[in-house]
DNA sequence: GCCGTCCTTGACGGAACTCTGACGCCGGAG
DNA sequence: CTCCGGCGTCAGAGTTCCGTCAAGGACGGC
């Protein structure tokens, strides 16, 4: 869940933000002065900070600098000041965005989403979906199958078939569904394709292809992949 | 130097931006419609994009989507519309910031700086910029390839291709993805380009280009770089 | 304006992949 | 027991895909 730190000394603004954020399933911490804010930021490691510049104890820009000393967490500044100088100062101190009050909640939330989004790691990052069995390992993102210390090469069709089965691990996948997902929507009766490629997969992946443990045939219905 | 792509159909705004940006030592490209913009973005690889939503040929949000299909470059949207919906739509489509006209040049430049700053890699980042294999060494940051005691010369396209593959070490990269990342989003079927340049890379880097160990072909799917 | 570098394009042989038909096995029904 | 439908296996034909080469064109530097 995304964690937001709201820093503002006006209770009604904090309340409005907290309600709206929680309704959208954010986890929210709130601070009403700079010192508490810096402390909370360190303790709670938020994914994004919403900061009002007008705080009772210290200048908002100092809070930005305090955060930027050790973290690159996105900072979204709120302020009643419309002056260009203020904005420039805050942005150059390390803020990511600057919204003037009064602000629209929709807009603020959209800017928040944008800030969170770009701080996320690239979707094709190292978080690979890996499926493990006793005999082999499937990495769906890298399109890799590892077995007995070496990589197994699969043809496009074999991959596609394996992918559909693995995504439905433990579930029965009907022959029609397999044919349509791998060969296209106009297929559905060419069960011989399935027999050929299922045999291929078993030969490449099963310890004993004649007695498959992972690619199970359900006669008359379809196939099932089991870990 | 930081490269900016300005997309706007109003000549006076483009002029003002170009003058101000160049004075601050940015490198600037300009496009006055969406199609040119997408093409330029692919060709010039800007570090940040300034996009006016009101374009003659296509919806600005479409331009955002077109860019986001293949790049995470920061996009700063300009618009005459103050409506909250417009902002939310643009931001959720993938824009990083939204500035309403008329805007102050100082503020815009500050937002630009903020956008560029946060897209910069972490100074002391742990991302190992150097990739080692048995035969050669790739230094992504220095854009250098070392092999057998000497530097290997690569053309821009060869380098770009190598970069995409190395950044996805071990993962299969589809031909479409390679084409789009190296040649631009409008490419996707010109697999002969890939064949030619993959051969170049192999000739320059593999010990035995006819039997590549590092640049592996996965027929019908794509290529994979292995250490 | 010339030259070198780089990118694009087309053609071709060979390799890899998909499709297809034939055959045998097995279990259940008649 | 025999027949039959569903499944697994195999190998060959046809097609697609890939590596390689060479020529033409665009671009920038001298």
Coordinates of C-alpha atoms (C1' of nucleotides) in Angstrom, one line a residue:
Chain A
X1 CA 0.0 0.0 0.0
X2 CA 1.2 3.5 -0.7
X3 CA 2.1 5.5 2.4
X4 CA 1.5 9.3 2.4
X5 CA 2.9 11.8 4.9
X6 CA 0.7 14.9 5.2
X7 CA 2.3 18.0 6.8
X8 CA 0.0 20.9 7.5
X9 CA -1.0 23.0 10.5
X10 CA -4.5 23.6 9.5
X11 CA -6.7 20.8 11.0
X12 CA -9.5 21.1 8.4
X13 CA -7.1 20.7 5.5
X14 CA -5.4 17.7 7.1
X15 CA -8.8 16.2 7.8
X16 CA -10.0 16.6 4.3
X17 CA -6.8 15.1 2.9
X18 CA -6.8 12.2 5.3
X19 CA -10.4 11.3 4.5
X20 CA -9.9 11.5 0.8
X21 CA -6.6 9.6 0.9
X22 CA -7.9 6.9 3.1
X23 CA -11.0 6.4 0.9
X24 CA -8.6 5.7 -1.9
X25 CA -6.7 3.1 0.1
X26 CA -3.6 5.1 0.9
X27 CA -2.0 4.7 4.3
X28 CA -1.8 8.2 5.8
X29 CA 0.4 9.8 8.5
X30 CA 0.0 13.4 9.5
X31 CA 2.2 16.0 11.2
X32 CA 1.3 19.6 12.0
X33 CA 4.8 21.0 12.3
X34 CA 8.1 20.7 10.7
X35 CA 10.0 18.9 13.5
X36 CA 7.4 16.2 13.9
X37 CA 7.3 15.9 10.1
X38 CA 11.0 15.2 9.8
X39 CA 10.8 12.7 12.6
X40 CA 7.8 10.9 11.1
X41 CA 9.3 10.8 7.7
X42 CA 12.4 9.0 9.0
X43 CA 10.3 6.6 11.1
X44 CA 7.6 5.8 8.6
X45 CA 9.4 6.0 5.3
X46 CA 6.5 7.4 3.3
X47 CA 6.2 6.9 -0.5
X48 CA 5.2 10.5 -1.0
X49 CA 5.0 13.7 1.1
X50 CA 2.4 16.4 0.9
X51 CA 3.8 19.6 2.5
X52 CA 2.2 22.9 3.4
X53 CA 4.8 25.6 3.4
X54 CA 3.2 27.7 6.1
X55 CA 4.2 25.8 9.3
X56 CA 4.4 27.3 12.8
X57 CA 7.8 26.2 13.8
X58 CA 10.0 26.4 10.7
X59 CA 10.1 27.5 7.1
X60 CA 8.7 25.0 4.7
X61 CA 11.7 25.2 2.5
X62 CA 13.8 24.1 5.4
X63 CA 11.6 21.0 5.7
X64 CA 12.3 20.2 2.1
X65 CA 16.0 20.6 2.6
X66 CA 15.8 18.4 5.7
X67 CA 14.1 15.7 3.7
X68 CA 16.3 16.0 0.7
X69 CA 19.4 15.5 2.9
X70 CA 18.7 11.8 3.0
X71 CA 15.8 10.8 0.7
X72 CA 14.5 11.3 -2.8
X73 CA 10.9 10.7 -1.7
X74 CA 8.5 12.8 -3.9
X75 CA 7.5 16.1 -2.2
X76 CA 4.3 17.8 -3.2
X77 CA 4.1 21.3 -1.9
X78 CA 0.9 23.1 -0.9
X79 CA 0.9 26.8 -0.4
X80 CA -1.3 29.8 -0.2
X81 CA 1.3 32.0 -1.8
X82 CA 1.0 32.4 -5.5
X83 CA 4.2 34.3 -6.0
X84 CA 6.5 32.9 -8.5
X85 CA 9.6 33.4 -6.3
X86 CA 8.1 31.1 -3.6
X87 CA 7.5 28.4 -6.2
X88 CA 10.9 28.6 -7.7
X89 CA 12.5 28.5 -4.3
X90 CA 10.6 25.5 -3.1
X91 CA 11.1 23.6 -6.4
X92 CA 14.7 24.3 -6.5
X93 CA 15.1 23.2 -2.9
X94 CA 13.9 19.8 -4.0
X95 CA 10.2 19.8 -4.2
X96 CA 8.6 17.8 -7.0
X97 CA 5.4 19.8 -7.5
X98 CA 3.7 23.0 -6.2
X99 CA 0.0 23.4 -5.8
X100 CA -1.6 26.7 -4.7
X101 CA -4.5 26.9 -2.3
X102 CA -7.3 26.7 -2.8
X103 CA -6.8 23.5 -4.7
X104 CA -9.2 21.0 -6.3
X105 CA -9.0 17.6 -4.5
X106 CA -9.2 15.8 -7.8
X107 CA -6.2 17.7 -9.2
X108 CA -4.2 17.1 -6.0
X109 CA -4.9 13.4 -6.1
X110 CA -3.9 13.2 -9.8
X111 CA -0.6 15.0 -9.1
X112 CA -0.1 12.7 -6.2
X113 CA -0.6 9.7 -8.4
X114 CA 1.8 11.2 -11.0
X115 CA 4.4 11.7 -8.3
X116 CA 4.1 8.2 -6.9
X117 CA 4.0 6.6 -10.4
X118 CA 7.3 8.1 -11.5
X119 CA 9.1 7.1 -8.4
X120 CA 8.0 3.5 -8.9
X121 CA 10.6 1.1 -10.4
X122 CA 10.2 0.3 -14.0
X123 CA 7.5 -2.4 -14.5
X124 CA 9.9 -4.6 -16.4
X125 CA 12.3 -4.5 -13.4
X126 CA 13.8 -7.3 -11.5
X127 CA 10.5 -8.4 -9.9
X128 CA 10.2 -11.4 -12.0
X129 CA 7.3 -13.8 -11.7
X130 CA 9.0 -17.2 -11.1
X131 CA 7.2 -20.5 -10.9
X132 CA 9.0 -23.4 -9.3
X133 CA 8.6 -27.1 -9.6
X134 CA 10.6 -30.0 -8.4
X135 CA 12.2 -30.4 -11.8
X136 CA 12.3 -27.0 -13.5
X137 CA 11.8 -23.3 -13.1
X138 CA 9.8 -21.0 -15.2
X139 CA 10.5 -17.2 -15.4
X140 CA 7.6 -15.7 -17.2
X141 CA 9.0 -12.2 -17.6
X142 CA 12.4 -13.3 -18.8
X143 CA 10.9 -16.0 -20.9
X144 CA 13.3 -18.5 -19.5
X145 CA 13.0 -22.1 -18.3
X146 CA 15.8 -23.6 -16.2
X147 CA 16.1 -27.3 -15.7
X148 CA 18.9 -29.4 -14.3
X149 CA 21.5 -26.6 -14.3
X150 CA 20.8 -25.4 -17.8
X151 CA 18.4 -23.3 -19.8
X152 CA 15.8 -25.1 -21.9
X153 CA 14.9 -23.6 -25.3
X154 CA 11.3 -23.4 -26.2
X155 CA 9.7 -22.4 -29.5
X156 CA 7.2 -19.5 -29.6
X157 CA 4.2 -21.9 -29.7
X158 CA 5.6 -24.0 -26.9
X159 CA 6.1 -20.8 -24.8
X160 CA 2.7 -19.6 -25.4
X161 CA 1.2 -22.8 -24.4
X162 CA 3.3 -23.1 -21.3
X163 CA 2.4 -19.5 -20.4
X164 CA -1.3 -20.1 -20.5
X165 CA -1.0 -23.3 -18.5
X166 CA 1.3 -21.7 -15.9
X167 CA -0.9 -18.7 -15.5
X168 CA -3.7 -21.1 -14.6
X169 CA -1.6 -23.3 -12.3
X170 CA -3.7 -26.0 -10.7
X171 CA -6.7 -25.2 -12.8
X172 CA -8.1 -27.2 -15.6
X173 CA -7.7 -25.4 -19.0
X174 CA -10.1 -26.6 -21.7
X175 CA -8.7 -27.6 -25.1
X176 CA -10.8 -24.9 -26.7
X177 CA -9.4 -22.2 -24.5
X178 CA -5.9 -23.3 -25.1
X179 CA -6.4 -23.4 -28.8
X180 CA -8.0 -20.0 -28.9
X181 CA -5.4 -18.4 -26.7
X182 CA -2.4 -19.9 -28.4
X183 CA -3.5 -20.2 -32.0
X184 CA -6.2 -17.5 -32.2
X185 CA -9.9 -17.1 -31.8
X186 CA -10.8 -18.9 -35.0
X187 CA -9.4 -22.2 -33.7
X188 CA -11.1 -24.5 -31.3
X189 CA -11.3 -28.1 -32.7
X190 CA -7.7 -28.7 -33.8
X191 CA -6.9 -30.9 -30.8
X192 CA -4.1 -32.6 -32.7
X193 CA -2.0 -29.4 -32.4
X194 CA -2.4 -29.6 -28.7
X195 CA -1.3 -33.2 -28.6
X196 CA 1.8 -32.5 -30.6
X197 CA 2.9 -29.5 -28.6
X198 CA 2.0 -30.9 -25.2
X199 CA 4.2 -33.9 -26.1
X200 CA 7.0 -31.4 -27.0
X201 CA 6.6 -29.6 -23.7
X202 CA 6.7 -32.8 -21.7
X203 CA 9.7 -34.1 -23.6
X204 CA 11.6 -30.9 -22.7
X205 CA 10.4 -30.5 -19.2
X206 CA 9.2 -33.7 -17.6
X207 CA 11.5 -36.1 -15.9
X208 CA 9.5 -39.0 -17.5
X209 CA 7.6 -37.7 -20.5
X210 CA 5.6 -40.8 -20.7
X211 CA 4.2 -40.4 -17.2
X212 CA 3.8 -36.6 -16.8
X213 CA 3.6 -35.2 -13.3
X214 CA 3.2 -31.6 -14.1
X215 CA 1.4 -31.5 -17.4
X216 CA -1.7 -33.6 -16.7
X217 CA -4.2 -34.7 -19.3
X218 CA -7.8 -34.6 -18.4
X219 CA -9.3 -36.9 -21.0
X220 CA -12.0 -35.3 -23.1
X221 CA -11.7 -31.9 -21.3
X222 CA -8.3 -30.3 -21.4
X223 CA -5.0 -30.0 -19.6
X224 CA -3.8 -28.9 -16.2
X225 CA -0.5 -27.7 -14.9
X226 CA 0.5 -28.8 -11.4
X227 CA 3.6 -27.6 -9.5
Chain B
X1 CA 23.7 19.0 -21.8
X2 CA 20.1 18.6 -21.1
X3 CA 17.9 18.2 -24.2
X4 CA 14.4 19.6 -24.2
X5 CA 11.7 18.9 -26.7
X6 CA 9.1 21.7 -27.0
X7 CA 5.8 20.9 -28.6
X8 CA 3.5 23.8 -29.3
X9 CA 1.7 25.2 -32.3
X10 CA 1.9 28.8 -31.3
X11 CA 5.0 30.3 -32.7
X12 CA 5.4 33.1 -30.2
X13 CA 5.3 30.6 -27.3
X14 CA 7.8 28.3 -28.9
X15 CA 10.0 31.3 -29.6
X16 CA 9.9 32.5 -26.0
X17 CA 10.6 29.1 -24.7
X18 CA 13.4 28.4 -27.1
X19 CA 15.1 31.7 -26.3
X20 CA 14.9 31.2 -22.6
X21 CA 16.0 27.6 -22.7
X22 CA 18.9 28.2 -24.9
X23 CA 20.0 31.1 -22.7
X24 CA 20.2 28.7 -19.9
X25 CA 22.2 26.2 -22.0
X26 CA 19.6 23.7 -22.8
X27 CA 19.6 22.0 -26.1
X28 CA 16.2 22.6 -27.7
X29 CA 14.2 20.8 -30.3
X30 CA 10.7 22.1 -31.3
X31 CA 7.7 20.5 -33.0
X32 CA 4.4 22.2 -33.9
X33 CA 2.3 19.1 -34.2
X34 CA 1.9 15.8 -32.5
X35 CA 3.1 13.6 -35.3
X36 CA 6.4 15.5 -35.7
X37 CA 6.7 15.5 -32.0
X38 CA 6.6 11.8 -31.6
X39 CA 9.0 11.3 -34.4
X40 CA 11.4 13.9 -33.0
X41 CA 11.2 12.4 -29.5
X42 CA 12.2 9.0 -30.9
X43 CA 15.0 10.5 -33.0
X44 CA 16.5 12.9 -30.5
X45 CA 15.8 11.2 -27.1
X46 CA 15.1 14.4 -25.1
X47 CA 15.7 14.5 -21.4
X48 CA 12.4 16.3 -20.9
X49 CA 9.3 17.2 -23.0
X50 CA 7.3 20.4 -22.8
X51 CA 3.9 19.7 -24.4
X52 CA 1.1 22.0 -25.2
X53 CA -2.2 20.1 -25.2
X54 CA -3.8 22.1 -28.0
X55 CA -2.3 20.7 -31.1
X56 CA -3.7 21.0 -34.6
X57 CA -3.4 17.3 -35.6
X58 CA -4.1 15.2 -32.6
X59 CA -5.2 15.3 -29.0
X60 CA -2.4 16.2 -26.6
X61 CA -3.3 13.3 -24.4
X62 CA -2.7 11.0 -27.3
X63 CA 0.8 12.4 -27.6
X64 CA 1.4 11.6 -23.9
X65 CA 0.2 8.1 -24.5
X66 CA 2.3 7.8 -27.6
X67 CA 5.4 8.8 -25.6
X68 CA 4.6 6.7 -22.6
X69 CA 4.3 3.6 -24.8
X70 CA 8.1 3.4 -24.9
X71 CA 9.7 6.0 -22.7
X72 CA 9.6 7.4 -19.2
X73 CA 10.9 10.8 -20.2
X74 CA 9.4 13.6 -18.0
X75 CA 6.5 15.4 -19.7
X76 CA 5.5 18.9 -18.6
X77 CA 2.1 19.8 -20.0
X78 CA 1.1 23.4 -20.9
X79 CA -2.5 24.2 -21.4
X80 CA -4.9 27.1 -21.6
X81 CA -7.6 24.9 -19.9
X82 CA -7.9 25.4 -16.2
X83 CA -10.5 22.7 -15.8
X84 CA -9.7 20.0 -13.2
X85 CA -10.8 17.2 -15.5
X86 CA -8.3 18.1 -18.1
X87 CA -5.5 18.2 -15.6
X88 CA -6.5 14.8 -14.1
X89 CA -6.7 13.2 -17.6
X90 CA -3.3 14.5 -18.7
X91 CA -1.6 13.5 -15.4
X92 CA -3.2 10.1 -15.3
X93 CA -2.2 9.5 -19.0
X94 CA 1.4 9.9 -17.8
X95 CA 2.2 13.6 -17.7
X96 CA 4.5 14.7 -14.8
X97 CA 3.3 18.2 -14.4
X98 CA 0.6 20.6 -15.6
X99 CA 1.0 24.3 -16.0
X100 CA -1.8 26.6 -17.0
X101 CA -1.3 29.5 -19.4
X102 CA -0.5 32.2 -19.0
X103 CA 2.5 31.0 -17.0
X104 CA 5.5 32.7 -15.5
X105 CA 8.7 31.8 -17.3
X106 CA 10.5 31.5 -13.9
X107 CA 8.0 29.1 -12.6
X108 CA 8.1 27.0 -15.7
X109 CA 11.8 26.8 -15.7
X110 CA 11.8 25.8 -12.0
X111 CA 9.3 23.0 -12.8
X112 CA 11.5 21.9 -15.6
X113 CA 14.5 21.8 -13.4
X114 CA 12.6 19.8 -10.9
X115 CA 11.4 17.3 -13.5
X116 CA 14.9 16.9 -14.9
X117 CA 16.4 16.6 -11.5
X118 CA 14.3 13.7 -10.3
X119 CA 14.7 11.8 -13.5
X120 CA 18.5 11.9 -13.0
X121 CA 20.0 8.7 -11.7
X122 CA 21.0 8.6 -8.0
X123 CA 24.6 9.9 -7.7
X124 CA 25.9 7.1 -5.6
X125 CA 23.4 4.6 -7.1
X126 CA 24.2 0.9 -6.7
X127 CA 23.3 0.2 -10.3
X128 CA 26.5 -1.4 -11.5
X129 CA 27.2 0.4 -14.7
X130 CA 29.7 -2.1 -15.8
X131 CA 28.8 -5.5 -17.2
X132 CA 31.4 -8.1 -17.6
X133 CA 31.6 -11.2 -19.7
X134 CA 34.3 -13.7 -20.5
X135 CA 35.2 -11.8 -23.7
X136 CA 34.3 -8.2 -23.2
X137 CA 33.3 -5.5 -20.8
X138 CA 30.5 -2.9 -21.3
X139 CA 30.5 0.3 -19.4
X140 CA 27.0 1.8 -19.8
X141 CA 27.8 5.1 -18.1
X142 CA 31.0 5.8 -20.1
X143 CA 29.5 4.3 -23.2
X144 CA 32.5 2.2 -23.7
X145 CA 33.2 -1.4 -24.7
X146 CA 36.5 -3.0 -23.9
X147 CA 37.7 -6.2 -25.4
X148 CA 41.0 -7.9 -25.5
X149 CA 42.9 -4.9 -24.2
X150 CA 41.4 -2.4 -26.5
X151 CA 38.3 -0.3 -27.0
X152 CA 35.7 -1.4 -29.5
X153 CA 34.2 1.2 -31.7
X154 CA 30.4 1.0 -32.0
X155 CA 28.1 3.1 -34.2
X156 CA 25.2 4.9 -32.4
X157 CA 22.7 2.3 -33.5
X158 CA 24.9 -0.5 -32.5
X159 CA 25.4 1.1 -29.1
X160 CA 21.8 1.7 -28.6
X161 CA 20.9 -1.9 -29.4
X162 CA 23.6 -3.2 -27.1
X163 CA 22.4 -0.9 -24.3
X164 CA 18.8 -2.2 -24.5
X165 CA 20.0 -5.8 -24.5
X166 CA 22.5 -5.3 -21.6
X167 CA 19.9 -3.5 -19.5
X168 CA 17.9 -6.6 -19.8
X169 CA 20.6 -9.1 -19.2
X170 CA 19.3 -12.6 -19.1
X171 CA 15.8 -11.5 -20.2
X172 CA 14.3 -12.1 -23.6
X173 CA 13.7 -8.9 -25.4
X174 CA 11.2 -9.1 -28.2
X175 CA 12.0 -7.9 -31.7
X176 CA 9.2 -5.4 -31.5
X177 CA 10.5 -3.9 -28.2
X178 CA 14.0 -3.7 -29.6
X179 CA 12.8 -1.9 -32.7
X180 CA 10.7 0.5 -30.8
X181 CA 13.4 1.3 -28.3
X182 CA 16.2 1.7 -30.8
X183 CA 14.4 3.0 -33.9
X184 CA 11.3 4.6 -32.4
X185 CA 7.7 3.8 -31.7
X186 CA 6.6 3.7 -35.3
X187 CA 8.8 0.7 -36.0
X188 CA 7.9 -2.8 -35.1
X189 CA 8.1 -5.1 -38.1
X190 CA 11.4 -4.2 -39.7
X191 CA 13.2 -7.2 -38.4
X192 CA 15.8 -7.0 -41.1
X193 CA 17.3 -4.0 -39.3
X194 CA 17.8 -6.2 -36.3
X195 CA 19.4 -9.0 -38.3
X196 CA 21.9 -6.6 -39.8
X197 CA 22.9 -4.9 -36.5
X198 CA 22.9 -8.0 -34.4
X199 CA 25.3 -9.4 -36.9
X200 CA 27.5 -6.3 -36.5
X201 CA 27.5 -6.6 -32.8
X202 CA 28.4 -10.2 -32.9
X203 CA 31.2 -9.6 -35.3
X204 CA 32.6 -6.9 -33.0
X205 CA 32.1 -8.6 -29.7
X206 CA 31.7 -12.4 -30.0
X207 CA 34.7 -14.6 -30.1
X208 CA 33.0 -16.7 -32.7
X209 CA 30.3 -14.6 -34.4
X210 CA 28.9 -17.6 -36.2
X211 CA 28.2 -19.3 -32.9
X212 CA 27.3 -16.5 -30.5
X213 CA 27.5 -17.2 -26.8
X214 CA 26.3 -13.8 -25.5
X215 CA 23.8 -12.5 -28.1
X216 CA 21.4 -15.4 -28.4
X217 CA 18.6 -15.6 -31.0
X218 CA 15.3 -16.9 -29.9
X219 CA 13.7 -17.7 -33.3
X220 CA 10.3 -16.0 -33.7
X221 CA 10.5 -14.1 -30.5
X222 CA 13.6 -11.9 -30.1
X223 CA 17.1 -11.8 -28.7
X224 CA 18.7 -12.3 -25.3
X225 CA 22.0 -11.1 -23.9
X226 CA 23.7 -13.5 -21.6
X227 CA 26.8 -12.8 -19.5
Chain C
dG1 C1' 32.9 19.0 -53.5
dC2 C1' 34.9 14.9 -52.1
dC3 C1' 35.4 11.2 -49.0
dG4 C1' 34.4 8.3 -45.2
dT5 C1' 31.0 6.6 -42.0
dC6 C1' 26.7 5.1 -41.0
dC7 C1' 22.0 3.6 -42.1
dT8 C1' 18.8 1.4 -45.2
dT9 C1' 17.3 -2.1 -48.4
dG10 C1' 17.1 -6.3 -51.1
dA11 C1' 18.4 -10.9 -52.1
dC12 C1' 19.6 -15.6 -51.0
dG13 C1' 20.8 -20.1 -48.7
dG14 C1' 20.2 -22.4 -44.7
dA15 C1' 18.2 -23.3 -40.2
dA16 C1' 14.3 -23.5 -37.2
dC17 C1' 9.6 -23.9 -36.6
dT18 C1' 4.7 -25.3 -37.6
dC19 C1' 1.6 -28.2 -39.7
dT20 C1' 0.0 -32.6 -41.2
dG21 C1' -0.9 -37.5 -41.7
dA22 C1' -0.1 -42.1 -40.1
dC23 C1' 0.3 -45.3 -36.6
dG24 C1' -0.1 -47.6 -32.1
dC25 C1' -1.8 -47.7 -27.4
dC26 C1' -5.4 -47.7 -24.1
dG27 C1' -9.9 -48.0 -21.9
dG28 C1' -14.8 -48.3 -22.4
dA29 C1' -18.9 -49.8 -24.9
dG30 C1' -21.3 -53.0 -27.5
Chain D
dC1 C1' -13.7 -60.3 -28.1
dT2 C1' -14.1 -56.5 -31.2
dC3 C1' -14.9 -51.8 -32.2
dC4 C1' -14.2 -47.0 -31.5
dG5 C1' -12.8 -42.6 -29.8
dG6 C1' -9.3 -40.0 -27.5
dC7 C1' -4.5 -39.6 -26.8
dG8 C1' 0.7 -39.9 -27.5
dT9 C1' 4.4 -40.5 -30.7
dC10 C1' 7.0 -39.9 -34.9
dA11 C1' 8.8 -38.2 -39.1
dG12 C1' 8.4 -35.6 -43.3
dA13 C1' 6.7 -31.5 -46.1
dG14 C1' 6.0 -26.7 -46.2
dT15 C1' 6.6 -22.3 -44.5
dT16 C1' 8.6 -18.8 -41.9
dC17 C1' 12.5 -16.8 -39.9
dC18 C1' 17.4 -15.8 -39.6
dG19 C1' 22.4 -14.8 -40.9
dT20 C1' 25.1 -12.9 -44.4
dC21 C1' 26.6 -10.1 -48.1
dA22 C1' 26.6 -6.2 -51.0
dA23 C1' 25.0 -2.1 -53.0
dG24 C1' 22.8 2.4 -52.7
dG25 C1' 21.8 6.6 -50.2
dA26 C1' 22.1 10.2 -46.5
dC27 C1' 24.9 12.9 -43.7
dG28 C1' 28.8 15.3 -41.8
dG29 C1' 33.8 16.6 -41.8
dC30 C1' 37.7 18.1 -44.3

